[in-house]
Amino acid sequence: MPVLFDNVIDREKDYKTALPYDQIVTKAKFQKYYASTYNDEIIAMSLDRVKTNARCQELAKINEEINVVYDNIRPPVRLAFADVYKEIHNIDVLWKKVKQITARPTNCRISNTSYEKVRIDADALLKEINTYKMKDVQANPYLEEAVGIIGDFNKLKKVTD
């Protein structure tokens, strides 16, 4: 899935001190919960859903605009208030787009348990924190895709059962 500022943010692999990727060989034994044939189907369903998802397409477009801002070398700015102000506010339109897309709620419905509702109602600070977190989670497109993947898994499992 596309991630905002994808080409701008450093990843661990970009650091000099990053450890190389490797695997630990273990003798632990386990039985997979699902048949490995589900993996390819679930991945394909998720990729199709992401390709057609309007928000993912918007994120990709915004990333292109962000990359243009960060990749292009800008000319020096004359040290005058008007010029500095104009340079600082050059990306306001782009920033508004970023804020709009990250604040837009998904189709997932999130709610607290009855126990949490009682706890939250008794504490004003918890209520404020919960409101912020619920709004943030409600607008998370990655959570929406995770729910979609779980739904795909359940559908495939029912078909084979």
Coordinates of N, CA, C and O in Angstrom, one line a residue:
M1 N 0.8 -1.2 0.0 CA 0.0 0.0 0.0 C 0.9 1.2 0.0 O 1.9 1.2 0.6
P2 N 0.4 2.3 -0.7 CA 1.2 3.5 -0.7 C 1.3 4.1 0.7 O 0.3 4.1 1.5
V3 N 2.4 4.7 1.0 CA 2.6 5.4 2.3 C 3.0 6.9 2.0 O 3.9 7.1 1.1
L4 N 2.4 7.8 2.7 CA 2.8 9.2 2.5 C 4.3 9.4 2.8 O 4.8 8.8 3.7
F5 N 4.9 10.3 2.0 CA 6.3 10.6 2.2 C 7.2 9.4 2.0 O 8.3 9.3 2.6
D6 N 6.8 8.4 1.2 CA 7.5 7.1 1.1 C 9.0 7.3 0.6 O 9.8 6.6 1.2
N7 N 9.2 8.2 -0.3 CA 10.6 8.3 -0.8 C 11.4 9.3 0.0 O 12.6 9.5 -0.2
V8 N 10.7 10.0 0.9 CA 11.4 11.1 1.7 C 11.9 10.5 3.0 O 13.0 10.9 3.5
I9 N 11.2 9.6 3.6 CA 11.5 9.1 4.9 C 12.6 8.1 4.8 O 12.5 7.1 4.0
D10 N 13.6 8.2 5.6 CA 14.7 7.2 5.7 C 14.2 5.9 6.3 O 13.4 5.9 7.2
R11 N 14.6 4.8 5.8 CA 14.3 3.5 6.3 C 15.5 3.0 7.1 O 16.6 3.5 6.9
E12 N 15.3 1.9 7.8 CA 16.4 1.4 8.6 C 17.6 1.0 7.7 O 18.7 1.2 8.0
K13 N 17.2 0.4 6.5 CA 18.2 -0.1 5.6 C 19.1 1.1 5.1 O 20.2 0.8 4.6
D14 N 18.6 2.3 5.2 CA 19.4 3.5 4.7 C 20.5 3.9 5.7 O 21.4 4.7 5.3
Y15 N 20.5 3.4 6.9 CA 21.4 3.8 7.9 C 22.7 3.0 7.8 O 22.6 1.8 7.5
K16 N 23.8 3.6 8.1 CA 25.1 2.9 8.0 C 25.1 1.7 9.1 O 25.8 0.7 8.9
T17 N 24.4 1.9 10.2 CA 24.5 0.9 11.3 C 23.4 -0.2 11.2 O 23.3 -1.0 12.1
A18 N 22.7 -0.2 10.1 CA 21.6 -1.2 9.9 C 22.2 -2.6 9.8 O 23.2 -2.8 9.1
L19 N 21.6 -3.5 10.5 CA 22.0 -4.9 10.4 C 21.5 -5.5 9.1 O 20.4 -5.2 8.6
P20 N 22.3 -6.4 8.5 CA 21.9 -7.0 7.3 C 20.7 -8.0 7.5 O 20.6 -8.5 8.6
Y21 N 19.9 -8.2 6.5 CA 18.7 -9.0 6.7 C 19.2 -10.5 6.7 O 20.1 -10.9 5.9
D22 N 18.7 -11.2 7.7 CA 19.1 -12.6 7.8 C 17.9 -13.4 8.4 O 16.9 -12.8 8.8
Q23 N 18.0 -14.7 8.5 CA 17.0 -15.5 9.1 C 17.6 -16.3 10.2 O 18.7 -16.8 10.1
I24 N 16.8 -16.6 11.2 CA 17.3 -17.5 12.3 C 16.7 -18.8 12.0 O 15.5 -19.0 11.9
V25 N 17.5 -19.8 12.0 CA 17.1 -21.2 11.8 C 16.7 -21.7 13.2 O 17.4 -21.7 14.1
T26 N 15.5 -22.2 13.3 CA 15.0 -22.7 14.5 C 14.5 -24.1 14.4 O 14.1 -24.6 13.3
K27 N 14.5 -24.8 15.5 CA 14.0 -26.2 15.5 C 12.6 -26.3 16.1 O 12.1 -27.4 16.3
A28 N 12.0 -25.1 16.3 CA 10.7 -25.1 16.8 C 9.7 -25.7 15.8 O 9.9 -25.4 14.6
K29 N 8.8 -26.4 16.2 CA 7.8 -27.1 15.3 C 6.4 -26.5 15.6 O 6.1 -26.2 16.7
F30 N 5.7 -26.2 14.5 CA 4.4 -25.7 14.6 C 3.6 -26.2 13.4 O 4.2 -26.5 12.4
Q31 N 2.3 -26.2 13.6 CA 1.4 -26.5 12.5 C 0.7 -25.3 12.0 O 0.1 -24.5 12.8
K32 N 0.8 -25.0 10.7 CA 0.2 -23.8 10.2 C -1.3 -23.9 10.4 O -1.9 -24.9 10.2
Y33 N -1.9 -22.7 10.7 CA -3.4 -22.7 10.9 C -4.1 -22.8 9.6 O -5.2 -23.2 9.5
Y34 N -3.5 -22.3 8.5 CA -4.2 -22.3 7.2 C -3.3 -23.0 6.2 O -2.1 -23.1 6.3
A35 N -4.0 -23.4 5.2 CA -3.3 -24.0 4.0 C -2.5 -23.0 3.3 O -3.0 -21.8 3.1
S36 N -1.3 -23.3 2.8 CA -0.5 -22.3 2.1 C -1.1 -21.9 0.8 O -0.7 -20.9 0.3
T37 N -2.1 -22.6 0.3 CA -2.7 -22.2 -1.0 C -3.5 -20.9 -0.8 O -3.8 -20.2 -1.7
Y38 N -3.9 -20.6 0.4 CA -4.6 -19.3 0.7 C -3.8 -18.1 0.4 O -4.2 -17.0 0.0
N39 N -2.5 -18.2 0.7 CA -1.6 -17.0 0.7 C -1.7 -16.3 -0.7 O -1.9 -15.1 -0.7
D40 N -1.5 -17.1 -1.8 CA -1.4 -16.5 -3.1 C -2.8 -15.8 -3.4 O -2.8 -14.7 -4.0
E41 N -3.9 -16.5 -3.1 CA -5.2 -15.9 -3.4 C -5.4 -14.7 -2.5 O -6.0 -13.7 -3.1
I42 N -5.1 -14.7 -1.3 CA -5.3 -13.5 -0.4 C -4.5 -12.4 -0.8 O -5.0 -11.2 -0.9
I43 N -3.2 -12.6 -1.2 CA -2.4 -11.6 -1.7 C -2.9 -10.9 -2.9 O -3.0 -9.7 -3.1
A44 N -3.4 -11.8 -3.9 CA -3.9 -11.3 -5.1 C -5.2 -10.5 -4.9 O -5.3 -9.4 -5.5
M45 N -6.0 -10.9 -4.0 CA -7.3 -10.2 -3.7 C -6.9 -8.8 -3.1 O -7.5 -7.8 -3.4
S46 N -5.9 -8.8 -2.2 CA -5.5 -7.5 -1.5 C -4.9 -6.6 -2.6 O -5.3 -5.4 -2.6
L47 N -4.1 -7.1 -3.4 CA -3.4 -6.2 -4.4 C -4.5 -5.6 -5.4 O -4.4 -4.5 -5.7
D48 N -5.5 -6.4 -5.7 CA -6.6 -5.9 -6.6 C -7.3 -4.8 -5.9 O -7.7 -3.8 -6.5
R49 N -7.6 -5.1 -4.6 CA -8.4 -4.1 -3.8 C -7.6 -2.8 -3.7 O -8.1 -1.7 -3.8
V50 N -6.3 -2.9 -3.4 CA -5.5 -1.7 -3.3 C -5.4 -0.9 -4.6 O -5.4 0.3 -4.6
K51 N -5.3 -1.6 -5.7 CA -5.2 -1.0 -7.1 C -6.4 -0.2 -7.4 O -6.3 0.9 -8.0
T52 N -7.6 -0.6 -6.9 CA -8.8 0.1 -7.3 C -9.3 1.0 -6.2 O -10.3 1.7 -6.4
N53 N -8.6 1.0 -5.1 CA -9.0 1.9 -3.9 C -8.7 3.3 -4.2 O -7.5 3.7 -4.5
A54 N -9.7 4.2 -4.2 CA -9.5 5.6 -4.5 C -8.5 6.3 -3.6 O -7.7 7.1 -4.0
R55 N -8.5 5.9 -2.3 CA -7.6 6.6 -1.4 C -6.2 6.2 -1.7 O -5.3 7.0 -1.6
C56 N -5.9 4.9 -2.0 CA -4.6 4.5 -2.4 C -4.1 5.2 -3.6 O -2.9 5.6 -3.7
Q57 N -5.0 5.4 -4.6 CA -4.6 6.2 -5.8 C -4.3 7.6 -5.4 O -3.3 8.2 -6.0
E58 N -5.1 8.2 -4.5 CA -4.8 9.6 -4.1 C -3.5 9.7 -3.4 O -2.7 10.6 -3.6
L59 N -3.2 8.7 -2.5 CA -1.9 8.7 -1.8 C -0.7 8.6 -2.8 O 0.3 9.3 -2.6
A60 N -0.9 7.8 -3.8 CA 0.2 7.7 -4.8 C 0.4 9.0 -5.6 O 1.5 9.5 -5.8
K61 N -0.7 9.7 -5.9 CA -0.6 11.0 -6.6 C 0.0 12.0 -5.7 O 0.9 12.8 -6.1
I62 N -0.4 12.1 -4.4 CA 0.2 13.0 -3.5 C 1.7 12.8 -3.3 O 2.5 13.7 -3.2
N63 N 2.0 11.5 -3.2 CA 3.5 11.2 -3.1 C 4.3 11.7 -4.3 O 5.4 12.1 -4.1
E64 N 3.7 11.6 -5.5 CA 4.4 12.2 -6.7 C 4.6 13.7 -6.5 O 5.7 14.2 -6.8
E65 N 3.6 14.4 -6.0 CA 3.7 15.8 -5.8 C 4.8 16.1 -4.7 O 5.6 17.0 -4.8
I66 N 4.8 15.3 -3.6 CA 5.7 15.4 -2.5 C 7.1 15.2 -3.1 O 8.1 16.0 -2.7
N67 N 7.3 14.2 -3.9 CA 8.6 13.9 -4.4 C 9.2 15.0 -5.3 O 10.3 15.3 -5.3
V68 N 8.3 15.7 -6.0 CA 8.7 16.8 -6.9 C 9.2 17.9 -6.0 O 10.3 18.5 -6.2
V69 N 8.5 18.2 -4.8 CA 9.0 19.2 -3.9 C 10.3 18.9 -3.3 O 11.2 19.8 -3.2
Y70 N 10.5 17.7 -2.9 CA 11.7 17.3 -2.2 C 12.9 17.0 -3.2 O 14.1 17.2 -2.8
D71 N 12.6 16.5 -4.4 CA 13.7 16.1 -5.3 C 14.3 17.3 -6.1 O 15.4 17.2 -6.5
N72 N 13.5 18.3 -6.3 CA 14.0 19.4 -7.1 C 14.7 20.4 -6.3 O 14.3 20.8 -5.2
I73 N 15.9 20.8 -6.8 CA 16.7 21.8 -6.1 C 16.1 23.2 -6.3 O 15.8 23.6 -7.5
R74 N 15.8 23.9 -5.3 CA 15.1 25.2 -5.4 C 16.2 26.3 -5.4 O 17.3 26.1 -4.8
P75 N 15.9 27.3 -6.1 CA 16.9 28.4 -6.2 C 17.0 29.1 -4.8 O 16.0 29.0 -4.0
P76 N 18.1 29.8 -4.6 CA 18.2 30.5 -3.3 C 17.1 31.6 -3.2 O 16.6 32.1 -4.1
V77 N 16.7 31.8 -1.9 CA 15.7 32.8 -1.6 C 16.3 34.1 -1.1 O 17.2 34.0 -0.2
R78 N 15.9 35.2 -1.7 CA 16.4 36.5 -1.2 C 15.9 36.7 0.2 O 14.8 36.3 0.6
L79 N 16.7 37.2 1.1 CA 16.4 37.3 2.5 C 15.6 38.6 2.8 O 16.0 39.5 3.4
A80 N 14.4 38.5 2.3 CA 13.4 39.5 2.5 C 12.1 38.9 3.0 O 11.8 37.7 2.6
F81 N 11.4 39.5 3.9 CA 10.2 38.9 4.5 C 9.3 38.3 3.5 O 8.8 37.2 3.6
A82 N 8.9 39.1 2.5 CA 7.9 38.7 1.5 C 8.4 37.4 0.7 O 7.6 36.5 0.5
D83 N 9.7 37.4 0.4 CA 10.2 36.2 -0.3 C 10.3 35.0 0.5 O 9.9 33.9 0.1
V84 N 10.7 35.1 1.8 CA 10.8 34.0 2.7 C 9.4 33.5 3.0 O 9.1 32.3 3.0
Y85 N 8.5 34.4 3.2 CA 7.1 34.0 3.5 C 6.5 33.2 2.3 O 5.8 32.2 2.5
K86 N 6.7 33.7 1.1 CA 6.2 33.0 -0.1 C 6.8 31.6 -0.2 O 6.1 30.7 -0.5
E87 N 8.1 31.5 0.0 CA 8.8 30.2 -0.1 C 8.3 29.2 1.0 O 8.0 28.1 0.7
I88 N 8.0 29.7 2.2 CA 7.5 28.8 3.2 C 6.1 28.4 2.9 O 5.8 27.2 3.1
H89 N 5.3 29.2 2.3 CA 3.9 28.9 2.1 C 3.7 28.3 0.7 O 2.5 28.1 0.3
N90 N 4.8 28.0 0.0 CA 4.7 27.4 -1.4 C 3.9 26.0 -1.3 O 3.3 25.6 -2.3
I91 N 4.1 25.3 -0.2 CA 3.5 23.9 -0.2 C 2.2 23.8 0.6 O 1.8 22.8 0.9
D92 N 1.6 25.0 0.9 CA 0.4 25.0 1.7 C -0.7 24.1 1.0 O -1.4 23.4 1.7
V93 N -0.9 24.3 -0.3 CA -1.9 23.5 -1.0 C -1.7 22.0 -0.9 O -2.6 21.3 -0.6
L94 N -0.4 21.6 -1.0 CA 0.0 20.2 -0.9 C -0.3 19.7 0.5 O -0.8 18.6 0.7
W95 N 0.1 20.5 1.5 CA -0.2 20.2 2.9 C -1.6 20.0 3.2 O -2.0 19.1 3.9
K96 N -2.5 20.9 2.6 CA -3.9 20.7 2.8 C -4.5 19.4 2.2 O -5.3 18.8 2.8
K97 N -3.9 19.0 1.1 CA -4.3 17.7 0.5 C -3.9 16.6 1.4 O -4.7 15.6 1.6
V98 N -2.7 16.7 2.0 CA -2.3 15.6 2.9 C -3.2 15.5 4.1 O -3.6 14.4 4.5
K99 N -3.5 16.7 4.7 CA -4.4 16.7 5.9 C -5.8 16.2 5.5 O -6.3 15.4 6.3
Q100 N -6.3 16.5 4.4 CA -7.6 16.0 4.0 C -7.7 14.5 3.8 O -8.6 13.9 4.3
I101 N -6.7 14.0 3.1 CA -6.7 12.5 2.9 C -6.4 11.7 4.2 O -7.0 10.7 4.4
T102 N -5.6 12.3 5.1 CA -5.4 11.5 6.3 C -6.5 11.7 7.3 O -6.6 10.9 8.3
A103 N -7.3 12.6 7.2 CA -8.4 12.8 8.1 C -9.7 12.2 7.7 O -10.6 12.0 8.5
R104 N -9.8 11.8 6.4 CA -11.0 11.2 5.9 C -11.3 9.8 6.5 O -10.4 9.0 6.4
P105 N -12.5 9.6 7.0 CA -12.7 8.3 7.6 C -12.9 7.2 6.6 O -13.3 7.4 5.5
T106 N -12.6 6.0 7.0 CA -12.7 4.8 6.2 C -14.1 4.2 6.3 O -14.9 4.8 7.1
N107 N -14.4 3.1 5.7 CA -15.6 2.4 5.9 C -15.7 1.5 7.1 O -16.7 0.9 7.3
C108 N -14.6 1.4 7.8 CA -14.6 0.6 9.0 C -15.3 1.3 10.2 O -15.2 2.6 10.3
R109 N -16.0 0.6 11.0 CA -16.7 1.2 12.1 C -16.0 0.7 13.4 O -15.9 -0.5 13.6
I110 N -15.5 1.6 14.2 CA -14.7 1.3 15.4 C -15.5 1.7 16.6 O -16.1 2.8 16.6
S111 N -15.5 0.8 17.6 CA -16.3 1.2 18.8 C -15.6 0.6 20.0 O -14.8 -0.4 19.9
N112 N -15.8 1.1 21.2 CA -15.2 0.6 22.4 C -16.1 -0.5 23.0 O -17.3 -0.6 22.7
T113 N -15.5 -1.3 23.8 CA -16.3 -2.3 24.5 C -17.1 -1.6 25.6 O -16.9 -0.5 25.9
S114 N -18.1 -2.3 26.1 CA -18.9 -1.7 27.1 C -18.1 -1.4 28.4 O -18.3 -0.4 29.0
Y115 N -17.1 -2.2 28.7 CA -16.2 -2.0 29.8 C -15.5 -0.7 29.6 O -15.4 0.2 30.5
E116 N -14.9 -0.5 28.4 CA -14.1 0.7 28.1 C -15.0 1.9 28.1 O -14.6 3.0 28.6
K117 N -16.2 1.8 27.7 CA -17.2 2.9 27.7 C -17.4 3.4 29.1 O -17.4 4.6 29.4
V118 N -17.6 2.5 30.1 CA -17.8 2.9 31.5 C -16.5 3.6 32.0 O -16.6 4.6 32.7
R119 N -15.3 3.0 31.7 CA -14.1 3.6 32.2 C -13.9 5.0 31.6 O -13.5 5.9 32.3
I120 N -14.2 5.2 30.3 CA -14.0 6.4 29.7 C -14.9 7.5 30.2 O -14.6 8.6 30.4
D121 N -16.2 7.1 30.4 CA -17.2 8.0 30.9 C -16.8 8.6 32.3 O -17.2 9.7 32.6
A122 N -16.0 7.8 33.0 CA -15.7 8.2 34.4 C -14.4 9.1 34.4 O -14.1 9.6 35.5
D123 N -13.8 9.3 33.3 CA -12.5 10.0 33.3 C -12.4 11.0 32.1 O -12.4 10.5 31.0
A124 N -12.4 12.3 32.4 CA -12.4 13.2 31.3 C -11.2 13.1 30.4 O -11.3 13.3 29.2
L125 N -10.0 12.9 31.0 CA -8.8 12.8 30.2 C -8.8 11.5 29.4 O -8.5 11.6 28.2
L126 N -9.3 10.4 29.9 CA -9.4 9.2 29.1 C -10.4 9.4 27.9 O -10.1 8.9 26.8
K127 N -11.4 10.2 28.2 CA -12.4 10.4 27.2 C -11.8 11.2 26.0 O -12.0 10.9 24.8
E128 N -11.0 12.2 26.4 CA -10.3 13.1 25.4 C -9.3 12.2 24.6 O -9.3 12.3 23.3
I129 N -8.5 11.4 25.3 CA -7.5 10.6 24.6 C -8.2 9.6 23.7 O -7.8 9.4 22.5
N130 N -9.3 9.0 24.2 CA -10.1 8.0 23.4 C -10.7 8.6 22.1 O -10.6 8.0 21.0
T131 N -11.2 9.8 22.2 CA -11.8 10.5 21.1 C -10.7 10.7 20.0 O -10.9 10.5 18.8
Y132 N -9.5 11.1 20.4 CA -8.4 11.4 19.5 C -8.0 10.0 18.8 O -7.9 10.0 17.6
K133 N -7.8 9.0 19.6 CA -7.4 7.7 19.1 C -8.5 7.1 18.2 O -8.1 6.5 17.1
M134 N -9.7 7.2 18.5 CA -10.8 6.6 17.7 C -10.8 7.4 16.3 O -11.0 6.7 15.3
K135 N -10.7 8.7 16.4 CA -10.7 9.4 15.1 C -9.5 9.0 14.2 O -9.6 8.9 13.0
D136 N -8.3 8.8 14.9 CA -7.1 8.4 14.1 C -7.3 7.0 13.5 O -7.0 6.8 12.4
V137 N -7.8 6.1 14.3 CA -8.0 4.7 13.8 C -9.1 4.7 12.8 O -9.0 3.9 11.8
Q138 N -10.1 5.5 12.9 CA -11.2 5.5 12.0 C -10.8 5.9 10.6 O -11.3 5.5 9.6
A139 N -9.7 6.7 10.5 CA -9.2 7.2 9.3 C -8.0 6.5 8.7 O -7.4 6.9 7.8
N140 N -7.7 5.3 9.3 CA -6.5 4.5 8.9 C -6.8 3.6 7.8 O -7.5 2.5 8.0
P141 N -6.3 3.9 6.6 CA -6.6 3.0 5.4 C -6.0 1.6 5.5 O -6.4 0.6 4.9
Y142 N -4.9 1.5 6.3 CA -4.2 0.3 6.4 C -5.0 -0.7 7.3 O -5.0 -1.9 7.1
L143 N -5.7 -0.2 8.3 CA -6.6 -1.0 9.1 C -7.7 -1.5 8.3 O -8.1 -2.6 8.4
E144 N -8.3 -0.6 7.4 CA -9.3 -1.0 6.5 C -8.9 -2.2 5.6 O -9.7 -3.2 5.4
E145 N -7.7 -2.1 5.1 CA -7.2 -3.2 4.2 C -7.0 -4.5 5.1 O -7.2 -5.6 4.6
A146 N -6.5 -4.3 6.3 CA -6.3 -5.5 7.2 C -7.6 -6.2 7.4 O -7.7 -7.4 7.4
V147 N -8.7 -5.4 7.6 CA -10.0 -6.0 7.8 C -10.5 -6.7 6.5 O -11.0 -7.8 6.6
G148 N -10.2 -6.1 5.4 CA -10.5 -6.7 4.1 C -9.7 -8.1 3.9 O -10.3 -9.1 3.5
I149 N -8.5 -8.1 4.3 CA -7.7 -9.4 4.2 C -8.3 -10.4 5.2 O -8.4 -11.6 4.7
I150 N -8.7 -10.1 6.4 CA -9.3 -11.0 7.3 C -10.6 -11.5 6.7 O -10.9 -12.7 6.7
G151 N -11.4 -10.6 6.1 CA -12.6 -11.1 5.4 C -12.3 -12.0 4.3 O -13.0 -13.0 4.1
D152 N -11.3 -11.8 3.5 CA -10.9 -12.7 2.4 C -10.6 -14.0 2.9 O -11.0 -15.1 2.4
F153 N -9.8 -14.0 4.0 CA -9.4 -15.3 4.6 C -10.6 -16.1 5.1 O -10.7 -17.3 4.8
N154 N -11.5 -15.4 5.7 CA -12.7 -16.1 6.2 C -13.6 -16.6 5.1 O -14.1 -17.7 5.1
K155 N -13.7 -15.9 4.0 CA -14.5 -16.3 2.8 C -13.8 -17.6 2.2 O -14.5 -18.6 1.9
L156 N -12.5 -17.6 2.0 CA -11.8 -18.7 1.4 C -11.9 -19.9 2.3 O -12.0 -21.1 1.9
K157 N -11.8 -19.7 3.6 CA -11.9 -20.8 4.6 C -13.3 -21.4 4.6 O -13.4 -22.7 4.6
K158 N -14.3 -20.6 4.4 CA -15.7 -21.2 4.4 C -15.9 -22.0 3.1 O -16.6 -23.0 3.1
V159 N -15.3 -21.5 2.0 CA -15.4 -22.3 0.7 C -14.8 -23.7 0.8 O -15.3 -24.6 0.3
T160 N -13.7 -23.7 1.5 CA -12.9 -25.0 1.6 C -13.4 -25.9 2.7 O -13.1 -27.1 2.7
D161 N -14.2 -25.4 3.6 CA -14.7 -26.2 4.8 C -15.8 -27.1 4.4 O -16.5 -27.0 3.5

